[in-house]
Amino acid sequence: MKNEPQEARGAEDYVRRTLELAEKGIGLTSPGVMVGCVIVKAGRIIGEGFYTYDGIRHAEVIALEQAGPAARGSTVYTNLEPCSHRPTRGRTSACAKALIDAGVARVVTAMKDPNPEVNGKGLEMLRAAGITVESGILEREARQLNEAFTVYKSQGRPFGILKIAMTLDGKIATRHGESRWITSEESRAMVHRLRHRSDALVTGSGTVLADNPQLTDRSGLSRRRPLLRVILDRRNRITGFSDALIFRGALEQLSAELYAREIQSFLLECGPDLAFNALMAGIIDKIVAFVAPRILGGREIPAIGGAGIERLSEAIPVGGWTVAHAGPDLVLTAYVHRNN
């Protein structure tokens, strides 16, 4: 808050605070980007802000308004390069220009903007105005926060996440098809937070017919637009669902269809064959697997099915693993290196 006494801290601490502020925009920024800003002078935070799409004003502008005239000579911290391009749809003017006009002395940012319209131009504008610029502090964390925006802007397609809920031996149901509930209540709550971070929830007609899922975000958190429900139905088996997108094309076409609807990210929750086919189609960037401490055995209903891959050399590589807990379950997160 403005004029709140703060102990002098390092640049990394202030950048970390910008990430905390940016996260307040989860569910509220797409198809934009999550940005937080902190303005510091003489070891005190004199302004803070974060962006929401419907809030129009960018994080830097909000923080500058809090700081007022005291912003002159200050240091500005952001998790993303201040923008340099003219806004669209009535958005606020270029943040780099606003910082220059306010007379700030230094700008520290975690990463360049992956948007081709910016991508270093904002930092160049600041340097040309005589402002000291530093970039790259907590870059890994900043990139992870806005990984969906990065793919959306740099590759022109939505960021795809495959969610799996399975037993220790890789099964998603018993041999008779019983699947509720393999994982814990804590895991299911985390899944709803994943849905909250996503613009669309995608599933197959087989899952709809077998489980009749609600396909909703029940996190209880605010979001600026409804979660788009998408049902893949090449065999014309689904009726009803008037508020859902019934998609009957090939998987490679799904990304283009969602991108045209300004869908920045989607979460795929589906059966084993669709999971495999989506991975092979190259539309999945990230896998989040909830692993319950149970064993079902048998040959039926694996987490990933499909035709399978014949040679180990052709296996789909994943990496960047992280491991967390959700109640008694393990949560394994990895990135598909075919796309990243």
Short mmCIF file of C-alpha atoms in Angstrom, two decimals:
data_model
loop_
_atom_site.label_atom_id
_atom_site.label_comp_id
_atom_site.label_asym_id
_atom_site.label_seq_id
_atom_site.Cartn_x
_atom_site.Cartn_y
_atom_site.Cartn_z
CA MET A 1 0.00 0.00 0.00
CA LYS A 2 1.07 3.60 -0.52
CA ASN A 3 3.38 4.99 2.20
CA GLU A 4 3.37 1.73 4.13
CA PRO A 5 6.74 1.42 5.94
CA GLN A 6 8.86 -1.35 4.49
CA GLU A 7 12.30 -2.63 5.36
CA ALA A 8 14.79 -2.26 2.55
CA ARG A 9 14.81 -5.52 0.59
CA GLY A 10 16.66 -6.95 -2.36
CA ALA A 11 15.51 -6.83 -5.97
CA GLU A 12 14.56 -10.50 -5.90
CA ASP A 13 12.16 -9.90 -3.01
CA TYR A 14 10.43 -7.09 -4.86
CA VAL A 15 10.17 -9.10 -8.07
CA ARG A 16 8.72 -11.97 -6.06
CA ARG A 17 6.12 -9.54 -4.75
CA THR A 18 5.21 -8.64 -8.35
CA LEU A 19 4.57 -12.33 -9.01
CA GLU A 20 2.30 -12.49 -5.96
CA LEU A 21 0.38 -9.48 -7.24
CA ALA A 22 0.19 -10.87 -10.77
CA GLU A 23 -1.36 -14.10 -9.45
CA LYS A 24 -4.31 -12.07 -8.20
CA GLY A 25 -5.28 -11.87 -11.87
CA ILE A 26 -5.73 -15.65 -12.27
CA GLY A 27 -9.01 -16.19 -14.09
CA LEU A 28 -9.38 -12.44 -14.64
CA THR A 29 -6.85 -11.57 -17.36
CA SER A 30 -7.22 -13.95 -20.32
CA PRO A 31 -6.66 -13.41 -23.19
CA GLY A 32 -4.27 -10.91 -21.63
CA VAL A 33 -1.27 -11.52 -19.38
CA MET A 34 -0.87 -11.58 -15.58
CA VAL A 35 1.26 -8.64 -14.48
CA GLY A 36 2.14 -7.18 -11.10
CA CYS A 37 4.07 -3.99 -10.38
CA VAL A 38 5.81 -2.61 -7.31
CA ILE A 39 7.31 0.89 -7.06
CA VAL A 40 10.02 1.43 -4.44
CA LYS A 41 11.74 4.59 -3.23
CA ALA A 42 14.18 4.91 -0.34
CA GLY A 43 13.44 1.37 0.76
CA ARG A 44 9.68 1.90 0.90
CA ILE A 45 6.95 0.52 -1.33
CA ILE A 46 5.06 3.59 -2.56
CA GLY A 47 2.85 1.94 -5.16
CA GLU A 48 1.52 -1.47 -6.18
CA GLY A 49 -0.80 -2.74 -8.88
CA PHE A 50 -1.92 -5.78 -10.81
CA TYR A 51 -3.72 -6.20 -14.10
CA THR A 52 -7.19 -7.56 -14.80
CA TYR A 53 -8.61 -7.54 -18.30
CA ASP A 54 -11.86 -5.83 -17.36
CA GLY A 55 -9.99 -3.38 -15.13
CA ILE A 56 -8.50 -1.90 -18.34
CA ARG A 57 -5.56 -0.14 -16.61
CA HIS A 58 -2.24 -1.95 -16.61
CA ALA A 59 -0.39 -2.83 -13.42
CA GLU A 60 2.25 -0.12 -13.93
CA VAL A 61 -0.38 2.57 -14.42
CA ILE A 62 -2.21 1.56 -11.23
CA ALA A 63 1.05 1.55 -9.25
CA LEU A 64 2.04 4.95 -10.65
CA GLU A 65 -1.32 6.38 -9.63
CA GLN A 66 -0.71 5.14 -6.08
CA ALA A 67 2.80 6.55 -5.98
CA GLY A 68 1.86 9.94 -7.39
CA PRO A 69 4.66 12.52 -7.75
CA ALA A 70 6.89 10.40 -5.50
CA ALA A 71 7.39 8.04 -8.44
CA ARG A 72 10.04 10.41 -9.83
CA GLY A 73 13.46 8.88 -9.17
CA SER A 74 11.98 5.55 -7.99
CA THR A 75 12.69 1.95 -8.95
CA VAL A 76 9.91 0.01 -10.66
CA TYR A 77 9.71 -3.78 -10.41
CA THR A 78 7.56 -5.91 -12.71
CA ASN A 79 7.27 -9.59 -13.58
CA LEU A 80 6.91 -8.73 -17.29
CA GLU A 81 8.50 -6.16 -19.56
CA PRO A 82 6.45 -2.94 -19.68
CA CYS A 83 4.55 -2.78 -22.96
CA SER A 84 5.57 -0.40 -25.73
CA HIS A 85 2.81 -0.78 -28.31
CA ARG A 86 -0.37 1.20 -28.75
CA PRO A 87 -3.32 -0.50 -27.03
CA THR A 88 -6.37 -2.03 -28.70
CA ARG A 89 -10.02 -2.03 -27.65
CA GLY A 90 -9.59 1.07 -25.54
CA ARG A 91 -6.82 -0.34 -23.32
CA THR A 92 -4.46 2.07 -21.50
CA SER A 93 -1.48 3.61 -23.29
CA ALA A 94 1.99 2.08 -23.45
CA CYS A 95 3.34 1.42 -19.95
CA ALA A 96 6.94 2.17 -20.95
CA LYS A 97 5.88 5.69 -21.95
CA ALA A 98 3.95 6.12 -18.69
CA LEU A 99 7.07 5.18 -16.71
CA ILE A 100 9.18 7.59 -18.73
CA ASP A 101 6.68 10.42 -18.22
CA ALA A 102 6.63 9.70 -14.47
CA GLY A 103 10.42 10.16 -14.29
CA VAL A 104 11.32 6.80 -12.77
CA ALA A 105 15.04 6.10 -12.50
CA ARG A 106 15.24 2.31 -12.77
CA VAL A 107 13.13 -0.58 -14.04
CA VAL A 108 13.73 -4.20 -12.99
CA THR A 109 11.74 -6.91 -14.72
CA ALA A 110 11.71 -10.71 -14.63
CA MET A 111 11.32 -11.39 -18.36
CA LYS A 112 10.79 -9.92 -21.78
CA ASP A 113 7.26 -9.86 -23.14
CA PRO A 114 6.76 -12.86 -25.51
CA ASN A 115 4.22 -10.85 -27.46
CA PRO A 116 5.91 -10.15 -30.84
CA GLU A 117 4.48 -6.63 -30.70
CA VAL A 118 6.70 -5.93 -27.67
CA ASN A 119 9.50 -8.51 -27.12
CA GLY A 120 12.24 -6.13 -26.00
CA LYS A 121 10.87 -2.92 -27.50
CA GLY A 122 9.63 -1.70 -24.12
CA LEU A 123 13.04 -2.17 -22.53
CA GLU A 124 14.69 -0.41 -25.49
CA MET A 125 12.31 2.53 -25.09
CA LEU A 126 13.17 2.82 -21.40
CA ARG A 127 16.93 2.66 -22.02
CA ALA A 128 16.66 5.27 -24.78
CA ALA A 129 15.05 7.59 -22.22
CA GLY A 130 18.02 7.17 -19.87
CA ILE A 131 16.32 4.78 -17.46
CA THR A 132 18.47 1.99 -15.99
CA VAL A 133 17.01 -1.38 -16.97
CA GLU A 134 17.63 -4.86 -15.56
CA SER A 135 15.94 -8.05 -16.75
CA GLY A 136 16.04 -11.75 -15.85
CA ILE A 137 15.46 -11.83 -12.07
CA LEU A 138 13.23 -14.86 -11.21
CA GLU A 139 12.73 -15.40 -14.93
CA ARG A 140 11.91 -19.10 -14.56
CA GLU A 141 9.10 -18.38 -12.10
CA ALA A 142 7.80 -15.54 -14.26
CA ARG A 143 7.73 -17.71 -17.38
CA GLN A 144 5.89 -20.47 -15.56
CA LEU A 145 3.24 -18.06 -14.30
CA ASN A 146 2.46 -16.85 -17.82
CA GLU A 147 3.29 -20.03 -19.75
CA ALA A 148 -0.15 -20.09 -21.39
CA PHE A 149 0.16 -16.49 -22.56
CA THR A 150 3.62 -17.22 -23.97
CA VAL A 151 2.39 -20.09 -26.14
CA TYR A 152 -0.75 -18.20 -27.12
CA LYS A 153 1.20 -15.16 -28.31
CA SER A 154 4.38 -16.73 -29.69
CA GLN A 155 2.86 -19.81 -31.35
CA GLY A 156 -0.67 -18.64 -32.13
CA ARG A 157 -2.43 -21.50 -30.36
CA PRO A 158 -3.83 -22.27 -26.90
CA PHE A 159 -1.72 -23.89 -24.19
CA GLY A 160 -2.94 -27.46 -23.64
CA ILE A 161 -2.93 -29.24 -20.27
CA LEU A 162 -3.74 -32.93 -19.92
CA LYS A 163 -5.10 -33.90 -16.51
CA ILE A 164 -4.88 -37.50 -15.37
CA ALA A 165 -6.27 -39.05 -12.17
CA MET A 166 -4.92 -42.57 -11.76
CA THR A 167 -3.82 -45.28 -9.37
CA LEU A 168 -0.19 -46.12 -8.63
CA ASP A 169 -0.30 -48.73 -11.40
CA GLY A 170 -1.65 -46.29 -13.95
CA LYS A 171 -5.34 -47.19 -14.02
CA ILE A 172 -8.14 -44.62 -14.27
CA ALA A 173 -10.97 -47.03 -13.43
CA THR A 174 -11.68 -50.59 -12.31
CA ARG A 175 -12.16 -53.29 -14.92
CA HIS A 176 -15.91 -52.65 -14.66
CA GLY A 177 -15.44 -48.92 -15.28
CA GLU A 178 -15.86 -47.58 -11.73
CA SER A 179 -13.82 -44.40 -11.37
CA ARG A 180 -15.44 -42.24 -8.68
CA TRP A 181 -13.38 -41.47 -6.82
CA ILE A 182 -9.88 -42.76 -7.48
CA THR A 183 -8.17 -39.69 -6.05
CA SER A 184 -8.79 -37.71 -2.87
CA GLU A 185 -11.01 -34.76 -2.11
CA GLU A 186 -7.87 -32.60 -1.95
CA SER A 187 -6.92 -33.67 -5.47
CA ARG A 188 -10.39 -32.89 -6.76
CA ALA A 189 -10.19 -29.41 -5.24
CA MET A 190 -6.86 -28.90 -7.02
CA VAL A 191 -8.46 -29.99 -10.30
CA HIS A 192 -11.07 -27.28 -9.91
CA ARG A 193 -8.29 -24.75 -9.40
CA LEU A 194 -6.77 -26.01 -12.67
CA ARG A 195 -10.13 -25.51 -14.34
CA HIS A 196 -10.25 -22.02 -12.89
CA ARG A 197 -6.90 -21.16 -14.51
CA SER A 198 -8.12 -22.45 -17.88
CA ASP A 199 -10.39 -20.86 -20.46
CA ALA A 200 -11.84 -24.13 -21.74
CA LEU A 201 -12.48 -27.65 -20.48
CA VAL A 202 -12.23 -30.33 -23.18
CA THR A 203 -13.46 -33.90 -22.99
CA GLY A 204 -14.59 -36.68 -25.30
CA SER A 205 -18.04 -38.04 -26.06
CA GLY A 206 -17.12 -41.35 -24.42
CA THR A 207 -16.45 -39.64 -21.09
CA VAL A 208 -19.72 -37.71 -21.35
CA LEU A 209 -21.74 -40.85 -22.06
CA ALA A 210 -20.03 -42.91 -19.35
CA ASP A 211 -19.79 -40.37 -16.52
CA ASN A 212 -22.19 -37.51 -17.36
CA PRO A 213 -19.71 -34.97 -15.92
CA GLN A 214 -20.76 -31.43 -15.06
CA LEU A 215 -17.70 -29.92 -16.79
CA THR A 216 -17.78 -26.82 -14.60
CA ASP A 217 -15.39 -24.73 -12.53
CA ARG A 218 -16.47 -25.28 -8.92
CA SER A 219 -13.46 -23.60 -7.33
CA GLY A 220 -15.64 -20.78 -6.02
CA LEU A 221 -13.11 -18.25 -7.39
CA SER A 222 -14.00 -15.31 -9.61
CA ARG A 223 -13.46 -15.53 -13.36
CA ARG A 224 -14.10 -12.92 -16.04
CA ARG A 225 -15.74 -15.25 -18.57
CA PRO A 226 -17.47 -18.61 -18.28
CA LEU A 227 -15.46 -21.79 -18.68
CA LEU A 228 -16.04 -22.96 -22.26
CA ARG A 229 -17.16 -26.59 -22.31
CA VAL A 230 -15.89 -28.49 -25.34
CA ILE A 231 -17.01 -32.02 -26.25
CA LEU A 232 -15.18 -33.91 -29.00
CA ASP A 233 -17.77 -35.96 -30.84
CA ARG A 234 -16.68 -37.27 -34.23
CA ARG A 235 -19.35 -39.99 -34.18
CA ASN A 236 -22.32 -37.67 -33.54
CA ARG A 237 -23.26 -39.37 -30.28
CA ILE A 238 -23.95 -36.28 -28.17
CA THR A 239 -27.21 -34.34 -28.07
CA GLY A 240 -28.17 -31.46 -25.84
CA PHE A 241 -25.41 -29.39 -24.21
CA SER A 242 -26.64 -26.26 -25.95
CA ASP A 243 -24.12 -24.13 -24.05
CA ALA A 244 -21.15 -26.31 -25.05
CA LEU A 245 -19.02 -26.40 -28.18
CA ILE A 246 -19.58 -29.76 -29.85
CA PHE A 247 -16.46 -30.25 -31.96
CA ARG A 248 -16.55 -32.86 -34.72
CA GLY A 249 -13.30 -32.09 -36.56
CA ALA A 250 -9.79 -33.51 -36.26
CA LEU A 251 -7.67 -32.81 -33.15
CA GLU A 252 -5.20 -30.70 -35.14
CA GLN A 253 -8.08 -28.37 -35.99
CA LEU A 254 -9.15 -27.98 -32.37
CA SER A 255 -6.31 -25.60 -31.52
CA ALA A 256 -7.20 -23.32 -34.41
CA GLU A 257 -10.88 -23.33 -33.43
CA LEU A 258 -10.10 -22.45 -29.81
CA TYR A 259 -7.53 -19.82 -30.77
CA ALA A 260 -10.13 -18.14 -32.98
CA ARG A 261 -12.34 -17.91 -29.89
CA GLU A 262 -9.49 -16.24 -27.91
CA ILE A 263 -9.02 -19.32 -25.74
CA GLN A 264 -5.58 -18.94 -24.21
CA SER A 265 -5.50 -22.33 -22.45
CA PHE A 266 -7.55 -25.50 -22.18
CA LEU A 267 -7.67 -28.42 -19.78
CA LEU A 268 -8.22 -31.87 -21.28
CA GLU A 269 -9.96 -34.42 -19.03
CA CYS A 270 -10.71 -37.56 -21.00
CA GLY A 271 -10.36 -41.27 -21.58
CA PRO A 272 -7.14 -43.10 -22.47
CA ASP A 273 -7.48 -43.12 -26.25
CA LEU A 274 -8.21 -39.42 -26.56
CA ALA A 275 -5.33 -38.65 -24.17
CA PHE A 276 -2.90 -40.54 -26.40
CA ASN A 277 -4.26 -39.04 -29.60
CA ALA A 278 -4.04 -35.51 -28.19
CA LEU A 279 -0.41 -36.07 -27.24
CA MET A 280 0.36 -37.44 -30.70
CA ALA A 281 -1.41 -34.48 -32.32
CA GLY A 282 0.95 -32.10 -30.50
CA ILE A 283 -1.75 -30.04 -28.80
CA ILE A 284 -0.67 -30.88 -25.22
CA ASP A 285 2.07 -28.84 -23.54
CA LYS A 286 1.76 -29.94 -19.93
CA ILE A 287 0.62 -33.01 -18.02
CA VAL A 288 -0.72 -32.93 -14.46
CA ALA A 289 -1.10 -36.44 -13.05
CA PHE A 290 -2.80 -37.12 -9.73
CA VAL A 291 -1.56 -40.47 -8.45
CA ALA A 292 -3.57 -42.21 -5.72
CA PRO A 293 -1.86 -44.73 -3.38
CA ARG A 294 -3.95 -47.62 -4.70
CA ILE A 295 -3.40 -50.57 -7.04
CA LEU A 296 -6.14 -52.02 -9.25
CA GLY A 297 -4.22 -54.38 -11.50
CA GLY A 298 -5.62 -55.86 -14.68
CA ARG A 299 -5.14 -54.85 -18.29
CA GLU A 300 -8.16 -52.59 -18.65
CA ILE A 301 -8.49 -48.81 -18.76
CA PRO A 302 -4.95 -47.41 -18.51
CA ALA A 303 -4.36 -43.69 -18.10
CA ILE A 304 -2.94 -43.45 -21.63
CA GLY A 305 -4.25 -45.82 -24.30
CA GLY A 306 -4.58 -45.49 -28.04
CA ALA A 307 -2.56 -47.37 -30.61
CA GLY A 308 0.65 -46.96 -28.66
CA ILE A 309 4.19 -46.34 -29.90
CA GLU A 310 6.25 -49.14 -31.42
CA ARG A 311 9.82 -47.96 -30.74
CA LEU A 312 11.34 -46.48 -27.60
CA SER A 313 13.16 -43.97 -29.78
CA GLU A 314 9.78 -42.56 -30.82
CA ALA A 315 8.46 -42.13 -27.27
CA ILE A 316 7.02 -38.72 -26.43
CA PRO A 317 9.59 -37.04 -24.14
CA VAL A 318 8.48 -35.22 -21.00
CA GLY A 319 10.58 -33.27 -18.52
CA GLY A 320 10.69 -30.41 -16.08
CA TRP A 321 9.13 -32.62 -13.41
CA THR A 322 7.80 -31.28 -10.14
CA VAL A 323 6.20 -33.34 -7.38
CA ALA A 324 3.63 -32.10 -4.86
CA HIS A 325 1.05 -33.60 -2.49
CA ALA A 326 -2.73 -33.34 -2.44
CA GLY A 327 -3.91 -35.17 0.66
CA PRO A 328 -2.65 -38.77 0.30
CA ASP A 329 -2.05 -38.37 -3.44
CA LEU A 330 1.06 -37.39 -5.36
CA VAL A 331 0.70 -34.66 -7.98
CA LEU A 332 3.21 -35.03 -10.80
CA THR A 333 3.58 -32.14 -13.24
CA ALA A 334 5.69 -32.36 -16.38
CA TYR A 335 6.08 -30.62 -19.73
CA VAL A 336 5.85 -32.30 -23.10
CA HIS A 337 9.21 -31.59 -24.71
CA ARG A 338 7.84 -32.16 -28.18
CA ASN A 339 6.24 -28.73 -27.83
CA ASN A 340 8.51 -26.95 -25.32
#
